[in-house]
Protein backbone atom coordinates (compact mmCIF):
# COMPACT_ATOMS: atom_id res chain seq x y z
CA UNK A 1 0.00 0.00 0.00
CA UNK A 2 1.24 3.51 -0.74
CA UNK A 3 0.06 7.08 -0.55
CA UNK A 4 -0.88 7.75 -4.14
CA UNK A 5 -2.60 11.10 -4.00
CA UNK A 6 -3.48 14.04 -1.84
CA UNK A 7 -6.91 15.15 -2.95
CA UNK A 8 -7.30 18.83 -2.10
CA UNK A 9 -10.71 20.34 -2.76
CA UNK A 10 -14.13 18.96 -3.65
CA UNK A 11 -13.32 18.54 -7.36
CA UNK A 12 -10.25 16.41 -6.64
CA UNK A 13 -12.04 14.42 -3.94
CA UNK A 14 -14.66 13.31 -6.47
CA UNK A 15 -11.86 11.46 -8.29
CA UNK A 16 -11.30 9.16 -5.30
CA UNK A 17 -13.91 6.76 -6.66
CA UNK A 18 -11.58 6.12 -9.63
CA UNK A 19 -8.80 4.88 -7.36
CA UNK A 20 -8.12 1.35 -6.18
CA UNK A 21 -8.36 2.03 -2.45
CA UNK A 22 -7.21 -1.52 -1.65
CA UNK A 23 -3.77 -0.59 -3.02
CA UNK A 24 -3.58 3.17 -2.61
CA UNK A 25 -4.23 5.70 0.12
CA UNK A 26 -5.79 9.02 -0.83
CA UNK A 27 -5.55 11.80 1.74
CA UNK A 28 -8.16 14.52 1.52
CA UNK A 29 -8.23 18.15 2.67
CA UNK A 30 -9.76 21.46 1.71
CA UNK A 31 -8.10 23.20 -1.24
CA UNK A 32 -5.45 25.69 -0.13
CA UNK A 33 -6.92 28.51 -2.23
CA UNK A 34 -7.69 31.87 -0.58
CA UNK A 35 -11.41 30.99 -0.66
CA UNK A 36 -11.01 27.96 1.62
CA UNK A 37 -7.65 28.62 3.27
CA UNK A 38 -9.11 28.64 6.78
CA UNK A 39 -10.31 25.03 6.35
CA UNK A 40 -7.02 23.97 4.78
CA UNK A 41 -4.80 25.39 7.52
CA UNK A 42 -6.67 23.51 10.23
CA UNK A 43 -6.65 20.19 8.38
CA UNK A 44 -2.92 19.43 8.87
CA UNK A 45 -2.57 17.47 5.61
CA UNK A 46 1.18 16.98 6.00
CA UNK A 47 0.75 15.52 9.49
CA UNK A 48 -1.92 13.20 8.06
CA UNK A 49 0.51 12.05 5.37
CA UNK A 50 3.16 11.27 7.98
CA UNK A 51 0.67 9.36 10.14
CA UNK A 52 -0.32 7.28 7.11
CA UNK A 53 3.34 6.57 6.34
CA UNK A 54 4.03 5.55 9.93
CA UNK A 55 0.98 3.25 9.85
CA UNK A 56 2.64 1.53 6.89
CA UNK A 57 5.96 1.26 8.81
CA UNK A 58 7.60 3.84 6.54
CA UNK A 59 9.71 6.87 7.42
CA UNK A 60 7.79 10.12 7.85
CA UNK A 61 8.74 13.03 5.58
CA UNK A 62 10.41 16.17 6.94
CA UNK A 63 8.19 18.78 5.28
CA UNK A 64 10.12 21.78 6.61
CA UNK A 65 11.73 24.08 4.09
CA UNK A 66 15.31 24.84 5.15
CA UNK A 67 16.35 28.45 5.57
CA UNK A 68 17.80 29.75 2.35
mmCIF file with all atom_site columns, N, CA and C in Angstrom:
data_model
loop_
_atom_site.group_PDB
_atom_site.id
_atom_site.type_symbol
_atom_site.label_atom_id
_atom_site.label_alt_id
_atom_site.label_comp_id
_atom_site.label_asym_id
_atom_site.label_entity_id
_atom_site.label_seq_id
_atom_site.pdbx_PDB_ins_code
_atom_site.Cartn_x
_atom_site.Cartn_y
_atom_site.Cartn_z
_atom_site.occupancy
_atom_site.B_iso_or_equiv
_atom_site.pdbx_formal_charge
_atom_site.auth_seq_id
_atom_site.auth_comp_id
_atom_site.auth_asym_id
_atom_site.auth_atom_id
_atom_site.pdbx_PDB_model_num
ATOM 1   N N  . UNK A 1 1  ? 0.841   -1.174 0.000  1.00 0.00 ? 1  UNK A N  1
ATOM 2   C CA . UNK A 1 1  ? 0.000   0.000  0.000  1.00 0.00 ? 1  UNK A CA 1
ATOM 3   C C  . UNK A 1 1  ? 0.889   1.242  0.000  1.00 0.00 ? 1  UNK A C  1
ATOM 4   N N  . UNK A 1 2  ? 0.468   2.268  -0.722 1.00 0.00 ? 2  UNK A N  1
ATOM 5   C CA . UNK A 1 2  ? 1.239   3.506  -0.740 1.00 0.00 ? 2  UNK A CA 1
ATOM 6   C C  . UNK A 1 2  ? 0.291   4.701  -0.801 1.00 0.00 ? 2  UNK A C  1
ATOM 7   N N  . UNK A 1 3  ? 0.829   5.849  -0.417 1.00 0.00 ? 3  UNK A N  1
ATOM 8   C CA . UNK A 1 3  ? 0.055   7.082  -0.553 1.00 0.00 ? 3  UNK A CA 1
ATOM 9   C C  . UNK A 1 3  ? 0.182   7.503  -2.007 1.00 0.00 ? 3  UNK A C  1
ATOM 10  N N  . UNK A 1 4  ? -0.909  7.447  -2.718 1.00 0.00 ? 4  UNK A N  1
ATOM 11  C CA . UNK A 1 4  ? -0.879  7.751  -4.137 1.00 0.00 ? 4  UNK A CA 1
ATOM 12  C C  . UNK A 1 4  ? -1.184  9.222  -4.399 1.00 0.00 ? 4  UNK A C  1
ATOM 13  N N  . UNK A 1 5  ? -2.160  9.741  -3.703 1.00 0.00 ? 5  UNK A N  1
ATOM 14  C CA . UNK A 1 5  ? -2.602  11.100 -4.002 1.00 0.00 ? 5  UNK A CA 1
ATOM 15  C C  . UNK A 1 5  ? -3.013  11.842 -2.748 1.00 0.00 ? 5  UNK A C  1
ATOM 16  N N  . UNK A 1 6  ? -2.882  13.146 -2.822 1.00 0.00 ? 6  UNK A N  1
ATOM 17  C CA . UNK A 1 6  ? -3.479  14.044 -1.841 1.00 0.00 ? 6  UNK A CA 1
ATOM 18  C C  . UNK A 1 6  ? -4.554  14.799 -2.604 1.00 0.00 ? 6  UNK A C  1
ATOM 19  N N  . UNK A 1 7  ? -5.774  14.568 -2.239 1.00 0.00 ? 7  UNK A N  1
ATOM 20  C CA . UNK A 1 7  ? -6.914  15.155 -2.946 1.00 0.00 ? 7  UNK A CA 1
ATOM 21  C C  . UNK A 1 7  ? -7.359  16.408 -2.198 1.00 0.00 ? 7  UNK A C  1
ATOM 22  N N  . UNK A 1 8  ? -6.997  17.560 -2.740 1.00 0.00 ? 8  UNK A N  1
ATOM 23  C CA . UNK A 1 8  ? -7.303  18.830 -2.096 1.00 0.00 ? 8  UNK A CA 1
ATOM 24  C C  . UNK A 1 8  ? -8.439  19.509 -2.839 1.00 0.00 ? 8  UNK A C  1
ATOM 25  N N  . UNK A 1 9  ? -9.550  19.687 -2.167 1.00 0.00 ? 9  UNK A N  1
ATOM 26  C CA . UNK A 1 9  ? -10.714 20.340 -2.756 1.00 0.00 ? 9  UNK A CA 1
ATOM 27  C C  . UNK A 1 9  ? -11.758 19.338 -3.212 1.00 0.00 ? 9  UNK A C  1
ATOM 28  N N  . UNK A 1 10 ? -12.993 19.827 -3.307 1.00 0.00 ? 10 UNK A N  1
ATOM 29  C CA . UNK A 1 10 ? -14.127 18.958 -3.649 1.00 0.00 ? 10 UNK A CA 1
ATOM 30  C C  . UNK A 1 10 ? -13.968 18.324 -5.028 1.00 0.00 ? 10 UNK A C  1
ATOM 31  N N  . UNK A 1 11 ? -13.472 19.082 -6.002 1.00 0.00 ? 11 UNK A N  1
ATOM 32  C CA . UNK A 1 11 ? -13.320 18.541 -7.360 1.00 0.00 ? 11 UNK A CA 1
ATOM 33  C C  . UNK A 1 11 ? -12.360 17.350 -7.352 1.00 0.00 ? 11 UNK A C  1
ATOM 34  N N  . UNK A 1 12 ? -11.228 17.501 -6.696 1.00 0.00 ? 12 UNK A N  1
ATOM 35  C CA . UNK A 1 12 ? -10.251 16.409 -6.642 1.00 0.00 ? 12 UNK A CA 1
ATOM 36  C C  . UNK A 1 12 ? -10.799 15.220 -5.855 1.00 0.00 ? 12 UNK A C  1
ATOM 37  N N  . UNK A 1 13 ? -11.524 15.493 -4.785 1.00 0.00 ? 13 UNK A N  1
ATOM 38  C CA . UNK A 1 13 ? -12.043 14.419 -3.942 1.00 0.00 ? 13 UNK A CA 1
ATOM 39  C C  . UNK A 1 13 ? -13.067 13.556 -4.670 1.00 0.00 ? 13 UNK A C  1
ATOM 40  N N  . UNK A 1 14 ? -13.728 14.113 -5.668 1.00 0.00 ? 14 UNK A N  1
ATOM 41  C CA . UNK A 1 14 ? -14.664 13.313 -6.470 1.00 0.00 ? 14 UNK A CA 1
ATOM 42  C C  . UNK A 1 14 ? -13.938 12.236 -7.273 1.00 0.00 ? 14 UNK A C  1
ATOM 43  N N  . UNK A 1 15 ? -12.652 12.424 -7.515 1.00 0.00 ? 15 UNK A N  1
ATOM 44  C CA . UNK A 1 15 ? -11.857 11.458 -8.292 1.00 0.00 ? 15 UNK A CA 1
ATOM 45  C C  . UNK A 1 15 ? -11.464 10.235 -7.467 1.00 0.00 ? 15 UNK A C  1
ATOM 46  N N  . UNK A 1 16 ? -11.683 10.287 -6.162 1.00 0.00 ? 16 UNK A N  1
ATOM 47  C CA . UNK A 1 16 ? -11.299 9.164  -5.300 1.00 0.00 ? 16 UNK A CA 1
ATOM 48  C C  . UNK A 1 16 ? -11.976 7.867  -5.729 1.00 0.00 ? 16 UNK A C  1
ATOM 49  N N  . UNK A 1 17 ? -13.192 7.970  -6.245 1.00 0.00 ? 17 UNK A N  1
ATOM 50  C CA . UNK A 1 17 ? -13.912 6.760  -6.664 1.00 0.00 ? 17 UNK A CA 1
ATOM 51  C C  . UNK A 1 17 ? -13.220 6.048  -7.824 1.00 0.00 ? 17 UNK A C  1
ATOM 52  N N  . UNK A 1 18 ? -12.314 6.728  -8.521 1.00 0.00 ? 18 UNK A N  1
ATOM 53  C CA . UNK A 1 18 ? -11.581 6.123  -9.632 1.00 0.00 ? 18 UNK A CA 1
ATOM 54  C C  . UNK A 1 18 ? -10.341 5.360  -9.163 1.00 0.00 ? 18 UNK A C  1
ATOM 55  N N  . UNK A 1 19 ? -10.013 5.497  -7.892 1.00 0.00 ? 19 UNK A N  1
ATOM 56  C CA . UNK A 1 19 ? -8.800  4.884  -7.361 1.00 0.00 ? 19 UNK A CA 1
ATOM 57  C C  . UNK A 1 19 ? -9.077  3.484  -6.818 1.00 0.00 ? 19 UNK A C  1
ATOM 58  N N  . UNK A 1 20 ? -8.055  2.669  -6.814 1.00 0.00 ? 20 UNK A N  1
ATOM 59  C CA . UNK A 1 20 ? -8.121  1.354  -6.182 1.00 0.00 ? 20 UNK A CA 1
ATOM 60  C C  . UNK A 1 20 ? -7.703  1.541  -4.727 1.00 0.00 ? 20 UNK A C  1
ATOM 61  N N  . UNK A 1 21 ? -8.664  1.724  -3.844 1.00 0.00 ? 21 UNK A N  1
ATOM 62  C CA . UNK A 1 21 ? -8.355  2.029  -2.449 1.00 0.00 ? 21 UNK A CA 1
ATOM 63  C C  . UNK A 1 21 ? -7.846  0.813  -1.671 1.00 0.00 ? 21 UNK A C  1
ATOM 64  N N  . UNK A 1 22 ? -7.836  -0.363 -2.293 1.00 0.00 ? 22 UNK A N  1
ATOM 65  C CA . UNK A 1 22 ? -7.209  -1.518 -1.653 1.00 0.00 ? 22 UNK A CA 1
ATOM 66  C C  . UNK A 1 22 ? -5.686  -1.429 -1.759 1.00 0.00 ? 22 UNK A C  1
ATOM 67  N N  . UNK A 1 23 ? -5.203  -0.723 -2.783 1.00 0.00 ? 23 UNK A N  1
ATOM 68  C CA . UNK A 1 23 ? -3.768  -0.589 -3.015 1.00 0.00 ? 23 UNK A CA 1
ATOM 69  C C  . UNK A 1 23 ? -3.234  0.782  -2.632 1.00 0.00 ? 23 UNK A C  1
ATOM 70  N N  . UNK A 1 24 ? -4.050  1.809  -2.765 1.00 0.00 ? 24 UNK A N  1
ATOM 71  C CA . UNK A 1 24 ? -3.580  3.173  -2.615 1.00 0.00 ? 24 UNK A CA 1
ATOM 72  C C  . UNK A 1 24 ? -4.333  3.921  -1.523 1.00 0.00 ? 24 UNK A C  1
ATOM 73  N N  . UNK A 1 25 ? -3.635  4.833  -0.892 1.00 0.00 ? 25 UNK A N  1
ATOM 74  C CA . UNK A 1 25 ? -4.234  5.698  0.120  1.00 0.00 ? 25 UNK A CA 1
ATOM 75  C C  . UNK A 1 25 ? -4.382  7.086  -0.487 1.00 0.00 ? 25 UNK A C  1
ATOM 76  N N  . UNK A 1 26 ? -5.553  7.654  -0.371 1.00 0.00 ? 26 UNK A N  1
ATOM 77  C CA . UNK A 1 26 ? -5.789  9.020  -0.827 1.00 0.00 ? 26 UNK A CA 1
ATOM 78  C C  . UNK A 1 26 ? -6.116  9.868  0.391  1.00 0.00 ? 26 UNK A C  1
ATOM 79  N N  . UNK A 1 27 ? -5.324  10.888 0.620  1.00 0.00 ? 27 UNK A N  1
ATOM 80  C CA . UNK A 1 27 ? -5.550  11.796 1.739  1.00 0.00 ? 27 UNK A CA 1
ATOM 81  C C  . UNK A 1 27 ? -6.311  13.006 1.231  1.00 0.00 ? 27 UNK A C  1
ATOM 82  N N  . UNK A 1 28 ? -7.329  13.415 1.965  1.00 0.00 ? 28 UNK A N  1
ATOM 83  C CA . UNK A 1 28 ? -8.164  14.525 1.521  1.00 0.00 ? 28 UNK A CA 1
ATOM 84  C C  . UNK A 1 28 ? -8.034  15.714 2.460  1.00 0.00 ? 28 UNK A C  1
ATOM 85  N N  . UNK A 1 29 ? -8.226  16.900 1.898  1.00 0.00 ? 29 UNK A N  1
ATOM 86  C CA . UNK A 1 29 ? -8.226  18.147 2.669  1.00 0.00 ? 29 UNK A CA 1
ATOM 87  C C  . UNK A 1 29 ? -8.893  19.212 1.813  1.00 0.00 ? 29 UNK A C  1
ATOM 88  N N  . UNK A 1 30 ? -9.234  20.317 2.456  1.00 0.00 ? 30 UNK A N  1
ATOM 89  C CA . UNK A 1 30 ? -9.759  21.455 1.706  1.00 0.00 ? 30 UNK A CA 1
ATOM 90  C C  . UNK A 1 30 ? -8.670  21.965 0.767  1.00 0.00 ? 30 UNK A C  1
ATOM 91  N N  . UNK A 1 31 ? -9.064  22.617 -0.313 1.00 0.00 ? 31 UNK A N  1
ATOM 92  C CA . UNK A 1 31 ? -8.104  23.196 -1.241 1.00 0.00 ? 31 UNK A CA 1
ATOM 93  C C  . UNK A 1 31 ? -7.437  24.401 -0.581 1.00 0.00 ? 31 UNK A C  1
ATOM 94  N N  . UNK A 1 32 ? -6.132  24.583 -0.787 1.00 0.00 ? 32 UNK A N  1
ATOM 95  C CA . UNK A 1 32 ? -5.446  25.694 -0.128 1.00 0.00 ? 32 UNK A CA 1
ATOM 96  C C  . UNK A 1 32 ? -5.630  27.051 -0.811 1.00 0.00 ? 32 UNK A C  1
ATOM 97  N N  . UNK A 1 33 ? -6.676  27.221 -1.578 1.00 0.00 ? 33 UNK A N  1
ATOM 98  C CA . UNK A 1 33 ? -6.919  28.512 -2.232 1.00 0.00 ? 33 UNK A CA 1
ATOM 99  C C  . UNK A 1 33 ? -7.347  29.546 -1.195 1.00 0.00 ? 33 UNK A C  1
ATOM 100 N N  . UNK A 1 34 ? -7.251  30.825 -1.520 1.00 0.00 ? 34 UNK A N  1
ATOM 101 C CA . UNK A 1 34 ? -7.685  31.865 -0.576 1.00 0.00 ? 34 UNK A CA 1
ATOM 102 C C  . UNK A 1 34 ? -9.151  31.721 -0.158 1.00 0.00 ? 34 UNK A C  1
ATOM 103 N N  . UNK A 1 35 ? -9.988  31.117 -0.987 1.00 0.00 ? 35 UNK A N  1
ATOM 104 C CA . UNK A 1 35 ? -11.407 30.988 -0.659 1.00 0.00 ? 35 UNK A CA 1
ATOM 105 C C  . UNK A 1 35 ? -11.674 29.958 0.439  1.00 0.00 ? 35 UNK A C  1
ATOM 106 N N  . UNK A 1 36 ? -10.789 28.988 0.592  1.00 0.00 ? 36 UNK A N  1
ATOM 107 C CA . UNK A 1 36 ? -11.009 27.961 1.615  1.00 0.00 ? 36 UNK A CA 1
ATOM 108 C C  . UNK A 1 36 ? -9.780  27.766 2.498  1.00 0.00 ? 36 UNK A C  1
ATOM 109 N N  . UNK A 1 37 ? -8.914  28.751 2.531  1.00 0.00 ? 37 UNK A N  1
ATOM 110 C CA . UNK A 1 37 ? -7.652  28.621 3.266  1.00 0.00 ? 37 UNK A CA 1
ATOM 111 C C  . UNK A 1 37 ? -7.869  28.322 4.744  1.00 0.00 ? 37 UNK A C  1
ATOM 112 N N  . UNK A 1 38 ? -8.902  28.875 5.344  1.00 0.00 ? 38 UNK A N  1
ATOM 113 C CA . UNK A 1 38 ? -9.108  28.640 6.780  1.00 0.00 ? 38 UNK A CA 1
ATOM 114 C C  . UNK A 1 38 ? -9.372  27.159 7.063  1.00 0.00 ? 38 UNK A C  1
ATOM 115 N N  . UNK A 1 39 ? -10.072 26.479 6.185  1.00 0.00 ? 39 UNK A N  1
ATOM 116 C CA . UNK A 1 39 ? -10.311 25.035 6.355  1.00 0.00 ? 39 UNK A CA 1
ATOM 117 C C  . UNK A 1 39 ? -9.031  24.236 6.101  1.00 0.00 ? 39 UNK A C  1
ATOM 118 N N  . UNK A 1 40 ? -8.252  24.671 5.116  1.00 0.00 ? 40 UNK A N  1
ATOM 119 C CA . UNK A 1 40 ? -7.015  23.965 4.780  1.00 0.00 ? 40 UNK A CA 1
ATOM 120 C C  . UNK A 1 40 ? -6.017  24.039 5.926  1.00 0.00 ? 40 UNK A C  1
ATOM 121 N N  . UNK A 1 41 ? -5.816  25.222 6.483  1.00 0.00 ? 41 UNK A N  1
ATOM 122 C CA . UNK A 1 41 ? -4.800  25.390 7.521  1.00 0.00 ? 41 UNK A CA 1
ATOM 123 C C  . UNK A 1 41 ? -5.102  24.553 8.755  1.00 0.00 ? 41 UNK A C  1
ATOM 124 N N  . UNK A 1 42 ? -6.327  24.320 9.062  1.00 0.00 ? 42 UNK A N  1
ATOM 125 C CA . UNK A 1 42 ? -6.668  23.511 10.226 1.00 0.00 ? 42 UNK A CA 1
ATOM 126 C C  . UNK A 1 42 ? -6.657  22.016 9.963  1.00 0.00 ? 42 UNK A C  1
ATOM 127 N N  . UNK A 1 43 ? -6.534  21.610 8.708  1.00 0.00 ? 43 UNK A N  1
ATOM 128 C CA . UNK A 1 43 ? -6.653  20.185 8.378  1.00 0.00 ? 43 UNK A CA 1
ATOM 129 C C  . UNK A 1 43 ? -5.360  19.396 8.575  1.00 0.00 ? 43 UNK A C  1
ATOM 130 N N  . UNK A 1 44 ? -4.235  20.068 8.665  1.00 0.00 ? 44 UNK A N  1
ATOM 131 C CA . UNK A 1 44 ? -2.923  19.435 8.873  1.00 0.00 ? 44 UNK A CA 1
ATOM 132 C C  . UNK A 1 44 ? -2.673  18.282 7.898  1.00 0.00 ? 44 UNK A C  1
ATOM 133 N N  . UNK A 1 45 ? -2.719  18.554 6.588  1.00 0.00 ? 45 UNK A N  1
ATOM 134 C CA . UNK A 1 45 ? -2.570  17.470 5.615  1.00 0.00 ? 45 UNK A CA 1
ATOM 135 C C  . UNK A 1 45 ? -1.190  16.817 5.623  1.00 0.00 ? 45 UNK A C  1
ATOM 136 N N  . UNK A 1 46 ? -0.161  17.568 5.992  1.00 0.00 ? 46 UNK A N  1
ATOM 137 C CA . UNK A 1 46 ? 1.178   16.985 6.001  1.00 0.00 ? 46 UNK A CA 1
ATOM 138 C C  . UNK A 1 46 ? 1.355   16.059 7.205  1.00 0.00 ? 46 UNK A C  1
ATOM 139 N N  . UNK A 1 47 ? 0.742   16.412 8.323  1.00 0.00 ? 47 UNK A N  1
ATOM 140 C CA . UNK A 1 47 ? 0.746   15.516 9.488  1.00 0.00 ? 47 UNK A CA 1
ATOM 141 C C  . UNK A 1 47 ? -0.026  14.240 9.173  1.00 0.00 ? 47 UNK A C  1
ATOM 142 N N  . UNK A 1 48 ? -1.129  14.372 8.453  1.00 0.00 ? 48 UNK A N  1
ATOM 143 C CA . UNK A 1 48 ? -1.922  13.197 8.063  1.00 0.00 ? 48 UNK A CA 1
ATOM 144 C C  . UNK A 1 48 ? -1.106  12.276 7.158  1.00 0.00 ? 48 UNK A C  1
ATOM 145 N N  . UNK A 1 49 ? -0.330  12.862 6.254  1.00 0.00 ? 49 UNK A N  1
ATOM 146 C CA . UNK A 1 49 ? 0.515   12.053 5.371  1.00 0.00 ? 49 UNK A CA 1
ATOM 147 C C  . UNK A 1 49 ? 1.548   11.285 6.187  1.00 0.00 ? 49 UNK A C  1
ATOM 148 N N  . UNK A 1 50 ? 2.163   11.956 7.153  1.00 0.00 ? 50 UNK A N  1
ATOM 149 C CA . UNK A 1 50 ? 3.160   11.274 7.978  1.00 0.00 ? 50 UNK A CA 1
ATOM 150 C C  . UNK A 1 50 ? 2.537   10.179 8.837  1.00 0.00 ? 50 UNK A C  1
ATOM 151 N N  . UNK A 1 51 ? 1.348   10.412 9.367  1.00 0.00 ? 51 UNK A N  1
ATOM 152 C CA . UNK A 1 51 ? 0.667   9.363  10.142 1.00 0.00 ? 51 UNK A CA 1
ATOM 153 C C  . UNK A 1 51 ? 0.394   8.142  9.258  1.00 0.00 ? 51 UNK A C  1
ATOM 154 N N  . UNK A 1 52 ? -0.050  8.393  8.029  1.00 0.00 ? 52 UNK A N  1
ATOM 155 C CA . UNK A 1 52 ? -0.318  7.280  7.106  1.00 0.00 ? 52 UNK A CA 1
ATOM 156 C C  . UNK A 1 52 ? 0.967   6.517  6.796  1.00 0.00 ? 52 UNK A C  1
ATOM 157 N N  . UNK A 1 53 ? 2.062   7.231  6.595  1.00 0.00 ? 53 UNK A N  1
ATOM 158 C CA . UNK A 1 53 ? 3.341   6.568  6.339  1.00 0.00 ? 53 UNK A CA 1
ATOM 159 C C  . UNK A 1 53 ? 3.767   5.726  7.535  1.00 0.00 ? 53 UNK A C  1
ATOM 160 N N  . UNK A 1 54 ? 3.647   6.290  8.734  1.00 0.00 ? 54 UNK A N  1
ATOM 161 C CA . UNK A 1 54 ? 4.032   5.549  9.934  1.00 0.00 ? 54 UNK A CA 1
ATOM 162 C C  . UNK A 1 54 ? 3.154   4.312  10.122 1.00 0.00 ? 54 UNK A C  1
ATOM 163 N N  . UNK A 1 55 ? 1.871   4.413  9.775  1.00 0.00 ? 55 UNK A N  1
ATOM 164 C CA . UNK A 1 55 ? 0.975   3.255  9.854  1.00 0.00 ? 55 UNK A CA 1
ATOM 165 C C  . UNK A 1 55 ? 1.420   2.136  8.916  1.00 0.00 ? 55 UNK A C  1
ATOM 166 N N  . UNK A 1 56 ? 2.136   2.506  7.849  1.00 0.00 ? 56 UNK A N  1
ATOM 167 C CA . UNK A 1 56 ? 2.644   1.526  6.887  1.00 0.00 ? 56 UNK A CA 1
ATOM 168 C C  . UNK A 1 56 ? 4.094   1.161  7.181  1.00 0.00 ? 56 UNK A C  1
ATOM 169 N N  . UNK A 1 57 ? 4.573   1.531  8.391  1.00 0.00 ? 57 UNK A N  1
ATOM 170 C CA . UNK A 1 57 ? 5.958   1.263  8.807  1.00 0.00 ? 57 UNK A CA 1
ATOM 171 C C  . UNK A 1 57 ? 6.974   1.891  7.867  1.00 0.00 ? 57 UNK A C  1
ATOM 172 N N  . UNK A 1 58 ? 6.677   3.098  7.405  1.00 0.00 ? 58 UNK A N  1
ATOM 173 C CA . UNK A 1 58 ? 7.595   3.843  6.538  1.00 0.00 ? 58 UNK A CA 1
ATOM 174 C C  . UNK A 1 58 ? 8.044   5.104  7.267  1.00 0.00 ? 58 UNK A C  1
ATOM 175 N N  . UNK A 1 59 ? 9.168   5.654  6.817  1.00 0.00 ? 59 UNK A N  1
ATOM 176 C CA . UNK A 1 59 ? 9.712   6.871  7.421  1.00 0.00 ? 59 UNK A CA 1
ATOM 177 C C  . UNK A 1 59 ? 8.816   8.068  7.112  1.00 0.00 ? 59 UNK A C  1
ATOM 178 N N  . UNK A 1 60 ? 8.532   8.897  8.122  1.00 0.00 ? 60 UNK A N  1
ATOM 179 C CA . UNK A 1 60 ? 7.794   10.125 7.846  1.00 0.00 ? 60 UNK A CA 1
ATOM 180 C C  . UNK A 1 60 ? 8.673   11.103 7.062  1.00 0.00 ? 60 UNK A C  1
ATOM 181 N N  . UNK A 1 61 ? 8.047   12.030 6.397  1.00 0.00 ? 61 UNK A N  1
ATOM 182 C CA . UNK A 1 61 ? 8.740   13.032 5.585  1.00 0.00 ? 61 UNK A CA 1
ATOM 183 C C  . UNK A 1 61 ? 8.959   14.286 6.417  1.00 0.00 ? 61 UNK A C  1
ATOM 184 N N  . UNK A 1 62 ? 10.145  14.874 6.311  1.00 0.00 ? 62 UNK A N  1
ATOM 185 C CA . UNK A 1 62 ? 10.412  16.170 6.935  1.00 0.00 ? 62 UNK A CA 1
ATOM 186 C C  . UNK A 1 62 ? 9.952   17.233 5.942  1.00 0.00 ? 62 UNK A C  1
ATOM 187 N N  . UNK A 1 63 ? 8.807   17.831 6.202  1.00 0.00 ? 63 UNK A N  1
ATOM 188 C CA . UNK A 1 63 ? 8.194   18.777 5.276  1.00 0.00 ? 63 UNK A CA 1
ATOM 189 C C  . UNK A 1 63 ? 8.739   20.197 5.413  1.00 0.00 ? 63 UNK A C  1
ATOM 190 N N  . UNK A 1 64 ? 9.622   20.428 6.387  1.00 0.00 ? 64 UNK A N  1
ATOM 191 C CA . UNK A 1 64 ? 10.120  21.782 6.612  1.00 0.00 ? 64 UNK A CA 1
ATOM 192 C C  . UNK A 1 64 ? 11.013  22.220 5.468  1.00 0.00 ? 64 UNK A C  1
ATOM 193 N N  . UNK A 1 65 ? 10.877  23.487 5.117  1.00 0.00 ? 65 UNK A N  1
ATOM 194 C CA . UNK A 1 65 ? 11.732  24.081 4.091  1.00 0.00 ? 65 UNK A CA 1
ATOM 195 C C  . UNK A 1 65 ? 12.928  24.689 4.817  1.00 0.00 ? 65 UNK A C  1
ATOM 196 N N  . UNK A 1 66 ? 14.148  24.287 4.462  1.00 0.00 ? 66 UNK A N  1
ATOM 197 C CA . UNK A 1 66 ? 15.313  24.840 5.154  1.00 0.00 ? 66 UNK A CA 1
ATOM 198 C C  . UNK A 1 66 ? 15.468  26.329 4.855  1.00 0.00 ? 66 UNK A C  1
ATOM 199 N N  . UNK A 1 67 ? 16.079  27.022 5.796  1.00 0.00 ? 67 UNK A N  1
ATOM 200 C CA . UNK A 1 67 ? 16.349  28.446 5.572  1.00 0.00 ? 67 UNK A CA 1
ATOM 201 C C  . UNK A 1 67 ? 17.282  28.600 4.389  1.00 0.00 ? 67 UNK A C  1
ATOM 202 N N  . UNK A 1 68 ? 16.964  29.531 3.535  1.00 0.00 ? 68 UNK A N  1
ATOM 203 C CA . UNK A 1 68 ? 17.799  29.755 2.345  1.00 0.00 ? 68 UNK A CA 1
ATOM 204 C C  . UNK A 1 68 ? 18.734  30.909 2.567  1.00 0.00 ? 68 UNK A C  1
#
